[in-house]
Short mmCIF file of C-alpha atoms in Angstrom, two decimals:
data_model
loop_
_atom_site.label_atom_id
_atom_site.label_comp_id
_atom_site.label_asym_id
_atom_site.label_seq_id
_atom_site.Cartn_x
_atom_site.Cartn_y
_atom_site.Cartn_z
CA MET U 294 7.75 -92.99 -17.17
CA ASP U 295 8.92 -96.70 -17.52
CA ILE U 296 9.67 -97.81 -13.81
CA PRO U 297 8.16 -100.39 -11.92
CA GLN U 298 5.24 -99.09 -9.60
CA GLU U 299 6.71 -100.37 -6.21
CA ASP U 300 10.09 -97.95 -7.17
CA ILE U 301 8.04 -95.01 -7.52
CA GLN U 302 6.18 -95.67 -4.46
CA TYR U 303 9.40 -96.13 -2.21
CA VAL U 304 11.25 -93.13 -3.85
CA GLU U 305 7.97 -90.74 -3.45
CA LYS U 306 7.37 -92.24 0.74
CA LYS U 307 11.00 -91.87 1.45
CA VAL U 308 11.17 -88.21 -0.17
CA LYS U 309 8.09 -86.85 1.27
CA VAL U 310 9.41 -87.38 4.74
CA PHE U 311 11.95 -84.72 4.00
CA TYR U 312 10.27 -82.41 1.59
CA PRO U 313 6.33 -82.76 1.15
CA ASN U 314 6.12 -80.36 -1.79
CA VAL U 315 7.69 -82.73 -4.11
CA VAL U 316 5.10 -84.41 -6.91
CA VAL U 317 6.51 -87.88 -8.32
CA ARG U 318 5.04 -87.55 -12.24
CA PRO U 319 2.80 -90.87 -12.77
CA LYS U 320 3.85 -93.07 -15.75
CA ILE U 321 4.46 -91.08 -18.56
CA ASP U 322 5.89 -90.93 -21.96
CA LEU U 323 9.23 -89.29 -22.15
CA PRO U 324 9.03 -86.91 -24.93
CA LYS U 325 10.52 -88.14 -28.37
CA HIS U 326 12.40 -85.22 -28.84
CA ALA U 327 14.69 -85.97 -25.57
CA PHE U 328 15.89 -89.11 -27.52
CA TYR U 329 19.21 -89.06 -28.74
CA LYS U 330 19.64 -91.54 -31.08
CA SER U 331 23.49 -91.98 -31.93
CA ARG U 332 23.73 -93.27 -28.05
CA ASN U 333 20.56 -94.77 -27.50
CA ARG U 334 20.15 -92.34 -24.66
CA TYR U 335 17.49 -89.86 -23.62
CA ARG U 336 18.71 -86.11 -22.90
CA ALA U 337 18.07 -85.20 -19.29
CA ASP U 338 17.66 -81.75 -20.15
CA SER U 339 14.86 -82.02 -22.37
CA ILE U 340 13.25 -84.23 -19.93
CA LEU U 341 13.44 -81.33 -17.74
CA VAL U 342 12.12 -78.74 -19.82
CA PHE U 343 8.87 -81.49 -20.46
CA LEU U 344 8.69 -81.75 -16.64
CA SER U 345 8.85 -77.86 -15.77
CA GLN U 346 5.96 -77.52 -18.53
CA SER U 347 3.26 -77.42 -15.16
CA LYS U 348 2.26 -74.26 -14.17
CA ALA U 349 1.98 -75.51 -10.38
CA ARG U 350 3.40 -73.36 -8.02
CA ASP U 351 5.51 -74.23 -4.76
CA VAL U 352 5.99 -77.61 -5.83
CA VAL U 353 9.01 -79.74 -7.74
CA PHE U 354 8.33 -82.02 -9.94
CA ILE U 355 10.70 -85.44 -10.12
CA GLY U 356 10.64 -88.14 -13.08
CA LEU U 357 11.73 -91.30 -12.71
CA THR U 358 12.82 -93.54 -15.69
CA SER U 359 15.00 -96.94 -16.40
CA LYS U 360 16.36 -95.22 -19.31
CA ASP U 361 19.83 -94.56 -20.11
CA ILE U 362 19.83 -90.27 -19.84
CA SER U 363 22.79 -87.77 -20.32
CA ALA U 364 23.88 -84.48 -19.92
CA THR U 365 26.29 -81.86 -21.03
CA LYS U 366 29.53 -81.98 -18.78
CA GLY U 367 32.22 -79.59 -19.84
CA THR U 368 33.14 -80.58 -23.52
CA ASN U 369 31.27 -84.02 -23.40
CA LYS U 370 28.14 -83.11 -25.16
CA ASP U 371 26.22 -86.44 -24.09
CA PHE U 372 28.00 -87.56 -20.98
CA GLY U 373 25.68 -90.59 -18.91
CA VAL U 374 24.34 -89.59 -15.51
CA LEU U 375 22.42 -90.83 -12.52
CA GLY U 376 20.08 -87.88 -12.54
CA LEU U 377 19.90 -84.12 -13.23
CA GLY U 378 17.96 -81.33 -11.49
CA TYR U 379 17.42 -77.51 -12.48
CA CYS U 380 20.04 -75.46 -9.86
CA PRO U 381 17.60 -73.96 -8.40
CA GLY U 382 14.29 -74.72 -10.44
CA LYS U 383 10.93 -76.90 -10.05
CA ALA U 384 11.96 -79.97 -11.95
CA CYS U 385 14.68 -83.04 -11.73
CA VAL U 386 15.04 -86.70 -13.23
CA ALA U 387 16.84 -89.84 -11.78
CA SER U 388 17.47 -93.27 -13.52
CA THR U 389 18.25 -96.16 -12.04
CA PHE U 390 19.93 -97.37 -15.45
CA ARG U 391 23.27 -97.25 -13.57
CA LEU U 392 22.24 -98.53 -10.27
CA GLU U 393 23.03 -101.33 -8.71
CA LYS U 394 20.10 -104.01 -9.28
CA ASN U 395 20.38 -105.66 -5.84
CA ALA U 396 20.15 -102.00 -4.05
CA ARG U 397 17.98 -100.32 -6.90
CA GLN U 398 15.59 -98.81 -4.76
CA GLU U 399 17.39 -97.11 -2.16
CA GLN U 400 20.02 -95.98 -4.38
CA LEU U 401 17.18 -94.45 -6.63
CA PHE U 402 15.91 -92.37 -3.54
CA LYS U 403 19.45 -91.16 -3.03
CA VAL U 404 19.46 -89.97 -6.43
CA ALA U 405 16.25 -88.49 -6.28
CA ILE U 406 17.22 -86.55 -3.14
CA HIS U 407 20.46 -85.33 -4.52
CA GLU U 408 18.47 -84.00 -7.94
CA LEU U 409 15.92 -82.56 -5.50
CA GLY U 410 18.61 -80.98 -3.49
CA HIS U 411 19.59 -78.88 -6.62
CA THR U 412 16.18 -78.04 -7.58
CA GLN U 413 16.84 -75.99 -3.84
CA GLY U 414 19.90 -74.21 -5.02
CA LEU U 415 22.38 -76.84 -3.58
CA PRO U 416 25.38 -76.98 -5.41
CA HIS U 417 27.70 -80.69 -5.14
CA CYS U 418 29.14 -80.82 -1.91
CA LYS U 419 32.91 -81.96 -0.77
CA GLN U 420 31.57 -83.80 2.04
CA LYS U 421 32.23 -87.73 1.12
CA HIS U 422 28.77 -89.08 2.97
CA CYS U 423 26.34 -86.23 2.07
CA PHE U 424 23.63 -86.78 -0.21
CA MET U 425 24.61 -83.36 -2.50
CA LYS U 426 28.56 -85.33 -3.34
CA ASP U 427 29.28 -85.13 -7.03
CA ALA U 428 28.96 -88.54 -8.71
CA GLU U 429 32.22 -88.00 -11.02
CA GLY U 430 30.98 -90.87 -13.47
CA LYS U 431 30.47 -93.08 -11.07
CA ASN U 432 27.85 -93.99 -8.65
CA PRO U 433 28.68 -93.22 -5.01
CA THR U 434 25.32 -93.96 -3.39
CA ASN U 435 26.37 -96.40 -1.34
CA GLU U 436 28.74 -93.92 0.55
CA GLU U 437 25.91 -91.42 0.65
CA LYS U 438 24.44 -91.45 4.48
CA GLU U 439 22.74 -87.99 4.74
CA PHE U 440 23.18 -84.35 3.95
CA CYS U 441 26.23 -82.80 5.57
CA LYS U 442 25.35 -80.37 8.23
CA ASP U 443 25.72 -77.02 5.83
CA CYS U 444 23.30 -78.83 3.24
CA LYS U 445 20.76 -79.40 5.93
CA LYS U 446 21.03 -75.81 6.89
CA HIS U 447 20.45 -74.84 3.52
CA LEU U 448 17.53 -77.08 3.10
CA ARG U 449 15.85 -76.26 6.37
CA GLY U 450 15.86 -72.41 5.09
CA LYS U 451 13.53 -73.90 2.39
CA GLY U 452 11.19 -75.52 4.69
CA TRP U 453 12.78 -79.18 4.50
CA LYS U 454 12.71 -81.39 7.55
CA LEU U 455 15.70 -82.54 8.60
#
């Protein structure tokens, strides 16, 4: 995709500590059909369809981008998001577009781990410091510290090392 290699390596290294069955896609062009011209954004759901085309089993693919991405949320067809993941599924995407410049890599890791949690079937969590907290249109990554005990239990059952 379109993100610095050092950001990709940082996220991949930190994510694989928890979940080795993730593949961070190498740089690829975003699918042209995902571009939503009227808002100058990419539709995250279209990116997920693209990432899910692999026939590989037992792995989850994550795409990282600096582009603005969006998804449908309630009645809002084009809601800007930090990331999106199939719940459950084998693909997710995370963007640096809404992240703080001085904390970009760590925040990108937290968005990535959140979206990977969705691929494992986790919904949003009510716990304030949990990686699975709903962003609710904001960037809560500075508040997120770890998975809560319930989310950890679920992920351990999926083979995560927590």
